[in-house]
Short mmCIF file of C-alpha atoms and ligand atoms in Angstrom, two decimals:
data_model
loop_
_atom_site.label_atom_id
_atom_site.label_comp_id
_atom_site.label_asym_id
_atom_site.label_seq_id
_atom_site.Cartn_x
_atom_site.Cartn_y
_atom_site.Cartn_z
CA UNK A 4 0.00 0.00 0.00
CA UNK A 5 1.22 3.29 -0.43
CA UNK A 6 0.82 6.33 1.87
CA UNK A 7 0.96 10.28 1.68
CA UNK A 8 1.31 11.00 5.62
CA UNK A 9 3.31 8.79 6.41
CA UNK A 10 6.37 6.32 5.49
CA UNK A 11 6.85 2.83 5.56
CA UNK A 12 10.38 1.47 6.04
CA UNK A 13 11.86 -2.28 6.52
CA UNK A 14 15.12 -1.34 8.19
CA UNK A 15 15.95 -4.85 9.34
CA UNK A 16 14.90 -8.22 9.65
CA UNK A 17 11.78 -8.38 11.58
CA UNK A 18 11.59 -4.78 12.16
CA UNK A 19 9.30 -1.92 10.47
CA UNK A 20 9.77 1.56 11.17
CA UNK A 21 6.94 4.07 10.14
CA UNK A 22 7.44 7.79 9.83
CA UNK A 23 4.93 10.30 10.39
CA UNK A 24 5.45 12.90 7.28
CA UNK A 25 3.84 16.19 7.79
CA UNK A 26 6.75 18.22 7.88
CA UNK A 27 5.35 21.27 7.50
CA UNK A 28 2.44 21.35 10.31
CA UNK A 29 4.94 19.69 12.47
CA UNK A 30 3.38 15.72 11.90
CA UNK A 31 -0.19 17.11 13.35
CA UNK A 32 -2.17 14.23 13.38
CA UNK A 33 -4.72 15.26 10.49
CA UNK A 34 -7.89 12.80 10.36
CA UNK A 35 -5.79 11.38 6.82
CA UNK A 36 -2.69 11.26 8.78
CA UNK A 37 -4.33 8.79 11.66
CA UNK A 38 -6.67 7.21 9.19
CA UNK A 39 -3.30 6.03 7.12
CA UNK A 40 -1.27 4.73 10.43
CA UNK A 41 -4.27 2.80 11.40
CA UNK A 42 -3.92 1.14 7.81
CA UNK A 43 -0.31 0.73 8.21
CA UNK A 44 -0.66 -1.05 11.62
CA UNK A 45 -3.26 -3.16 10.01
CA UNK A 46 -0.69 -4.45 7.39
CA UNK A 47 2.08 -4.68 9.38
CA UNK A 48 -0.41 -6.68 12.26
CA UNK A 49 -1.05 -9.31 9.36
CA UNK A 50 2.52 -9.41 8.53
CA UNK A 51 3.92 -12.18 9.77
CA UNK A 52 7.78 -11.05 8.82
CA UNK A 53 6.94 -8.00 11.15
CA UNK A 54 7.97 -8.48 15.11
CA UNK A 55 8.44 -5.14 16.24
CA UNK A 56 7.79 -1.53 14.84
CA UNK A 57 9.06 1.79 15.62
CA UNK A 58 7.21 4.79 14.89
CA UNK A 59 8.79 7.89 14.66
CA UNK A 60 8.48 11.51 13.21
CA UNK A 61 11.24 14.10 12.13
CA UNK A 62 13.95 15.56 14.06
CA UNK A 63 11.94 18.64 14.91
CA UNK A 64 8.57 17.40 15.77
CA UNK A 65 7.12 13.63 17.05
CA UNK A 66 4.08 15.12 16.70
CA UNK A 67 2.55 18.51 17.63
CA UNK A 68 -0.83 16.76 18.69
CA UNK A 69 -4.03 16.79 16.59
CA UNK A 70 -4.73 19.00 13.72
CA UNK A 71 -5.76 21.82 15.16
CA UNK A 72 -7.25 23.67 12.03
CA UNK A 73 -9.50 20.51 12.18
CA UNK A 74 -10.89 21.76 15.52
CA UNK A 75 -12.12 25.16 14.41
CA UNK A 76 -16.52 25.60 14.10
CA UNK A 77 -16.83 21.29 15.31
CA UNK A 78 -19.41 21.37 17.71
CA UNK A 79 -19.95 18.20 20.46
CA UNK A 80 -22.09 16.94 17.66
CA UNK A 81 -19.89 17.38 15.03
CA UNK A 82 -17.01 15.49 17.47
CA UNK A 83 -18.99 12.83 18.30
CA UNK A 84 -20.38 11.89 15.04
CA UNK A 85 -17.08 11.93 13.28
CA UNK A 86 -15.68 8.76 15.00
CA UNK A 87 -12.20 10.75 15.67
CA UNK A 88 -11.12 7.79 18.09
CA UNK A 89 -12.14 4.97 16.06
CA UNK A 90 -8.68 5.34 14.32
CA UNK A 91 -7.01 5.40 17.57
CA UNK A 92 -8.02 1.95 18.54
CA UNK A 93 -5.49 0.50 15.85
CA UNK A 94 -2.76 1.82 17.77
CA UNK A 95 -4.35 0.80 21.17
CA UNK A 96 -5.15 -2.53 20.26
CA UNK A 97 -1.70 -3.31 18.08
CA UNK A 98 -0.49 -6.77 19.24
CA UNK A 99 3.37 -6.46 18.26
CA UNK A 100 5.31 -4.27 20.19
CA UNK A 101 5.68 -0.59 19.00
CA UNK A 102 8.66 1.63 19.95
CA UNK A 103 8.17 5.19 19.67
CA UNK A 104 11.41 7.43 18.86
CA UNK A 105 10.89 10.57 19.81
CA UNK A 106 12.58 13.90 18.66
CA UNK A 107 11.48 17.68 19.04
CA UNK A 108 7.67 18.41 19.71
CA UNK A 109 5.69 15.63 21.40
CA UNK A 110 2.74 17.20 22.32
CA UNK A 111 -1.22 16.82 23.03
CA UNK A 112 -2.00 14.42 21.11
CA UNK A 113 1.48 13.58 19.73
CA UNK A 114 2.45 12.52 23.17
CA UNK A 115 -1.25 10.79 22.91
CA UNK A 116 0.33 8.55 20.46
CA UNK A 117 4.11 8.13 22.03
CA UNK A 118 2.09 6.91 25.16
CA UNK A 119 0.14 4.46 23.11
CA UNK A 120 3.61 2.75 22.42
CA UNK A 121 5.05 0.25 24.63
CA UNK A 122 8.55 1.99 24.90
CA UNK A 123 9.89 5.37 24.37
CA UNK A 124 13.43 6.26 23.29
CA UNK A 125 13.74 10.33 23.02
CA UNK A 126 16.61 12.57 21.50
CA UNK A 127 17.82 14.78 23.42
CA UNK A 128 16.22 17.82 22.12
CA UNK A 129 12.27 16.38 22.86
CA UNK A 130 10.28 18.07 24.32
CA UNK A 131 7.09 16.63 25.89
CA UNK A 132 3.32 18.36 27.17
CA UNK A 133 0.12 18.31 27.22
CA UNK A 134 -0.79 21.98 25.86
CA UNK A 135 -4.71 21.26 25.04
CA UNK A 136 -5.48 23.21 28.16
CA UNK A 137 -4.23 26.38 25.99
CA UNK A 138 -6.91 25.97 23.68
CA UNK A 139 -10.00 25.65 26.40
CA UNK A 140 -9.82 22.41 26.13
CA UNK A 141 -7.85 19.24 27.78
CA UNK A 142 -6.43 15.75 26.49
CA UNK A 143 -9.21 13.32 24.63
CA UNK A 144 -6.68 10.40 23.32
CA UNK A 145 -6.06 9.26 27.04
CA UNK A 146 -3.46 11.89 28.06
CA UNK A 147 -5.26 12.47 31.57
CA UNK A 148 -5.13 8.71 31.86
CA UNK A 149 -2.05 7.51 30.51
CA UNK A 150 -0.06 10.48 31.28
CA UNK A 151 -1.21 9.60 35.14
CA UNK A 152 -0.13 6.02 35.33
CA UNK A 153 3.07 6.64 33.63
CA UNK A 154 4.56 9.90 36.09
CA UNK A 155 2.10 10.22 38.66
CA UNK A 156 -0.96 12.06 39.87
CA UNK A 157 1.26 15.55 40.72
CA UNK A 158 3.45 15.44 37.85
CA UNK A 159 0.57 14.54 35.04
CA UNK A 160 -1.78 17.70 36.87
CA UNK A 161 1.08 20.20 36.92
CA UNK A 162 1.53 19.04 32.86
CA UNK A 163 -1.96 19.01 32.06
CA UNK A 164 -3.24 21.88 34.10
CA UNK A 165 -0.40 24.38 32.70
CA UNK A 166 0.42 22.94 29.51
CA UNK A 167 3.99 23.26 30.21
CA UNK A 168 6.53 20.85 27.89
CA UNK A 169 9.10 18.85 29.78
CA UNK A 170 12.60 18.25 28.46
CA UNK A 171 13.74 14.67 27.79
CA UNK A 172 15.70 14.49 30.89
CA UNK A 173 13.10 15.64 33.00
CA UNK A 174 10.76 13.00 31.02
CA UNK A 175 13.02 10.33 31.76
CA UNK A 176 13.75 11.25 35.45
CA UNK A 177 9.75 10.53 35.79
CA UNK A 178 9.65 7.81 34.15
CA UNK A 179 7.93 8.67 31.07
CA UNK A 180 11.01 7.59 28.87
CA UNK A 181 13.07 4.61 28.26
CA UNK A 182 16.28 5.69 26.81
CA UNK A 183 17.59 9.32 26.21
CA UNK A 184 20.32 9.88 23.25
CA UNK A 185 21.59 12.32 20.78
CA UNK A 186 19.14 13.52 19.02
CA UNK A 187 20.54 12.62 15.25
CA UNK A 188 20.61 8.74 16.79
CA UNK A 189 17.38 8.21 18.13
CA UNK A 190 15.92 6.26 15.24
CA UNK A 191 19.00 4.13 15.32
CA UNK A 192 18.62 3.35 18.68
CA UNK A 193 15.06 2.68 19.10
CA UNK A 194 15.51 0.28 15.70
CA UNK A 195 18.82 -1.37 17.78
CA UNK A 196 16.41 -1.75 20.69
CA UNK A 197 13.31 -3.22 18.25
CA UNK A 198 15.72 -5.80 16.41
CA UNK A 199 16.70 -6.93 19.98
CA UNK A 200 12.91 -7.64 20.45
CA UNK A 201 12.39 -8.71 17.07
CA UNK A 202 15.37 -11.73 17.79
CA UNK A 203 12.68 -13.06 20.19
CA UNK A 204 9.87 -15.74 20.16
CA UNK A 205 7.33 -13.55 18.43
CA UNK A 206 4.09 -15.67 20.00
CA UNK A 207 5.88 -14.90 23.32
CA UNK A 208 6.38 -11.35 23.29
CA UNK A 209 2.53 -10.49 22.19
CA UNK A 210 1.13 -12.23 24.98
CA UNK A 211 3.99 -10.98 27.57
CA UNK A 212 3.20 -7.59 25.91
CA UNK A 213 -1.09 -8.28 26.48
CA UNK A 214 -0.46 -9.14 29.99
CA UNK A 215 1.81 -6.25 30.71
CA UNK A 216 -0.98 -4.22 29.58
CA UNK A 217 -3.53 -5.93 31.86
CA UNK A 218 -1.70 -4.60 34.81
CA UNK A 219 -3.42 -0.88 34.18
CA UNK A 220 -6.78 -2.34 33.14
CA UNK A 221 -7.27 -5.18 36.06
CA UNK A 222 -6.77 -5.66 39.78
CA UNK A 223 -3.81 -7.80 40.55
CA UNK A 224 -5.79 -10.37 41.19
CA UNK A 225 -7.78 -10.82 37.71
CA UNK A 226 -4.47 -9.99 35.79
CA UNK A 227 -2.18 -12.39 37.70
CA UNK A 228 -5.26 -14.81 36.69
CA UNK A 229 -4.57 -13.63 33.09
CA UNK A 230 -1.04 -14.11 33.08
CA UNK A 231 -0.95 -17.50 34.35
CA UNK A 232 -3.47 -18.45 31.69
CA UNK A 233 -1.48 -16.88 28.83
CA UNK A 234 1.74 -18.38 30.55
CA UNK A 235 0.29 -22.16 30.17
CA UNK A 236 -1.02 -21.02 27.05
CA UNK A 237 2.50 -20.43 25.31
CA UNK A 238 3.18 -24.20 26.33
CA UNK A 239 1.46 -25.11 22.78
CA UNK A 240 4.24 -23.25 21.04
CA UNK A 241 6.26 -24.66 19.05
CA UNK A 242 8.41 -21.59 19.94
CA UNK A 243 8.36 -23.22 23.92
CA UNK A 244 9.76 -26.17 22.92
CA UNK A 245 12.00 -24.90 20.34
CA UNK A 246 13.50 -22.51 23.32
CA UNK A 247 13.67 -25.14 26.18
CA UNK A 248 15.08 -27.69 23.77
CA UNK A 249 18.01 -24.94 22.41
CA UNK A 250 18.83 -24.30 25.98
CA UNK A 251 19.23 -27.54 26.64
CA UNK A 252 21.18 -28.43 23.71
CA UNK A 253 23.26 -25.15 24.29
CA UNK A 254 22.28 -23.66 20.79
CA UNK A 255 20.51 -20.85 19.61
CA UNK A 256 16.75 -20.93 18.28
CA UNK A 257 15.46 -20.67 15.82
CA UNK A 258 11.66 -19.36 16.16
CA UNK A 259 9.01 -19.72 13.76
CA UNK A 260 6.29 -17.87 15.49
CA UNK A 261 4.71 -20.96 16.05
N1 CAA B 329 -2.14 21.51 14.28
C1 CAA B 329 -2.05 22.11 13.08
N2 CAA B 329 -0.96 22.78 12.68
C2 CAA B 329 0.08 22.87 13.52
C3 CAA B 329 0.05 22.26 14.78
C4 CAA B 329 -1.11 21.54 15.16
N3 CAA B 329 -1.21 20.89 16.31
N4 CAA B 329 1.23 22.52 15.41
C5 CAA B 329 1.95 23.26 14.56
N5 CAA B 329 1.26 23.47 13.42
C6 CAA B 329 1.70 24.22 12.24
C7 CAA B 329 1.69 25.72 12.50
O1 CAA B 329 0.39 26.25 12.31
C8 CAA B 329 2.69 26.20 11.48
O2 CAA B 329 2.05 26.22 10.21
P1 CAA B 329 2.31 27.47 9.18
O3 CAA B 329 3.79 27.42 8.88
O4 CAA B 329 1.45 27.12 8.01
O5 CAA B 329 1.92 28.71 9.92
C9 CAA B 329 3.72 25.08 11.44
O6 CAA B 329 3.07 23.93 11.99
C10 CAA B 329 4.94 25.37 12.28
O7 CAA B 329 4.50 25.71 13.58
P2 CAA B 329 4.96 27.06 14.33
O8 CAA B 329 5.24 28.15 13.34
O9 CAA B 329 3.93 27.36 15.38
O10 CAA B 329 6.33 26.58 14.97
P3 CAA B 329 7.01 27.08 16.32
O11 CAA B 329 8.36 26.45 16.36
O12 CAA B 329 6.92 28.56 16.45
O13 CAA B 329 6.10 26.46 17.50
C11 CAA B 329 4.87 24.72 18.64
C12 CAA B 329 6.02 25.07 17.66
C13 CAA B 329 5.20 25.22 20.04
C14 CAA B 329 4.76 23.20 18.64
C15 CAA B 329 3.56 25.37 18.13
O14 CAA B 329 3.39 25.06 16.75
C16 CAA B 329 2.33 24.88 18.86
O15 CAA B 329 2.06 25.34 19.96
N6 CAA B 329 1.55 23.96 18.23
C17 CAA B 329 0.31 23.46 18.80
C18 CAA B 329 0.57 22.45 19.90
C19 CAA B 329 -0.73 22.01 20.53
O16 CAA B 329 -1.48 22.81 21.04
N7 CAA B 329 -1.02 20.70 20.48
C20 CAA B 329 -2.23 20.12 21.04
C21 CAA B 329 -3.30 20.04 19.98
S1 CAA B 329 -4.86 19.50 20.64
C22 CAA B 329 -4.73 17.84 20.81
O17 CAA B 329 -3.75 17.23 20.50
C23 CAA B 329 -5.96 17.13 21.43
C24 CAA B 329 -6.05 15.64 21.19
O18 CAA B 329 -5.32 15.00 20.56
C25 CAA B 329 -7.15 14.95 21.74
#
């Protein structure tokens, strides 16, 4: 398939990497923009040569947050009836693992979307908020509730409540951020860090990844339920007894997804 907002790269085995391309409205996340990375997750979902994906923008913006000339004389109605979120769900419900790589302006909804991943490496030079509230009106894509889990009641109201950006450091030091680097090698390293994942059992790491994610939907209780199910599950796998047996045998696997 081919896209206009954004760009769909194989740089190594196992490994996709998709760039946001808006360049000039710094990667807002137009309705065509979203509507074409829910397509692209689609594909690379069905894809079974695809482990792990990294999604990334430019060095000067991640993402500036939603489209904001797309806001301008929408009424509730108008909101509601356009099915805005629908296109969000392909992100939310993704079953690989998804790295975002993060330079410049990660805002709104741009950090909306970084916080939909399930890691987040960030050049030096990001810069991270929630700046809705400077428009009358607040995060929608699950910034109050994301942004919450991952740094805290305190930190995620000061960010929300003054729309203030945060520097990478200061992102990382809350715990918003995997890996800080130099800005110019942040794709590298979050595609380093995704061909790492990518060398694993693929079966394995979606249902590690699903139970992960149980832990802010569930009690402990239900999820621990979850992940002992999905633990016994993987012992069907071919993968299982591919990795037990290579241990064994002091070799290497060889997965097949299996
Ligand atoms: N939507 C549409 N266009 C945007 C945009 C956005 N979110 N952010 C930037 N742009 C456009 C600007 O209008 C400008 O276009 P023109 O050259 O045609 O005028 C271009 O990108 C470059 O932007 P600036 O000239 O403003 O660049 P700057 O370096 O001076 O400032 C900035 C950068 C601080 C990020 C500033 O652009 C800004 O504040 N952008 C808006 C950020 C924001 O409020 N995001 C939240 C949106 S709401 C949301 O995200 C809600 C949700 O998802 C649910």
């Amino acid at each position: 398939m081919s896209y206009d907002n954004i760009l769909l790269e194989r740089p190594q085995p196992g490994v996709a990497l998709i760039r946001l391309n808006r360049p000039k409205a710094l990667n807002a996340l137009s309705r065509a923009l979203m509507t074409e990375l829910a397509e692209a997750l689609g594909e690379l979902a069905a894809d079974n040569e695809v482990v792990c994906v990294v999604l990334t923008g430019n060095e000067r913006a991640f993402a500036a947050g939603a489209d904001i000339s797309e806001f301008a004389g929408k009424s509730t109605v108008d909101m509601l009836t356009s099915y805005r979120f629908q296109q969000w769900r392909a992100i939310k419900e993704f079953p690989k693992p998804i790295i975002a790589a993060v330079s410049g302006f990660c805002l709104g909804g741009g950090n909306e979307l970084a916080m939909h991943c399930d890691m987040i490496v960030a050049g030096e030079n990001a810069k991270f908020g929630q700046p809705e509230i400077n428009l009358g009106i607040m995060p929608g894509a699950g910034g109050t509730q994301r942004l919450t889990r991952a740094v805290g009641k305190f930190r995620a109201m000061e960010i929300i409540l003054t729309g203030d950006f945060v520097d990478a450091r200061q992102a990382h030091a809350m715990g918003l951020v995997n890996h800080v680097v130099p800005t110019e090698l942040v794709v590298e390293k979050a595609v380093a860090l995704a061909a790492k994942v990518a060398s694993k059992a693929p079966l394995a790491l979606q249902l590690a990844k699903e139970s992960i994610l149980k832990a802010e939907e569930m009690t402990q209780d239900q999820a621990l339920d979850v992940e002992r199910k999905i633990f016994y599950l993987l012992f069907s796998s071919e993968d299982k007894d591919e990795g037990v047996s290579a241990f064994l045998e002091k070799r290497t696997p060889q997965w097949k997804g299996r």
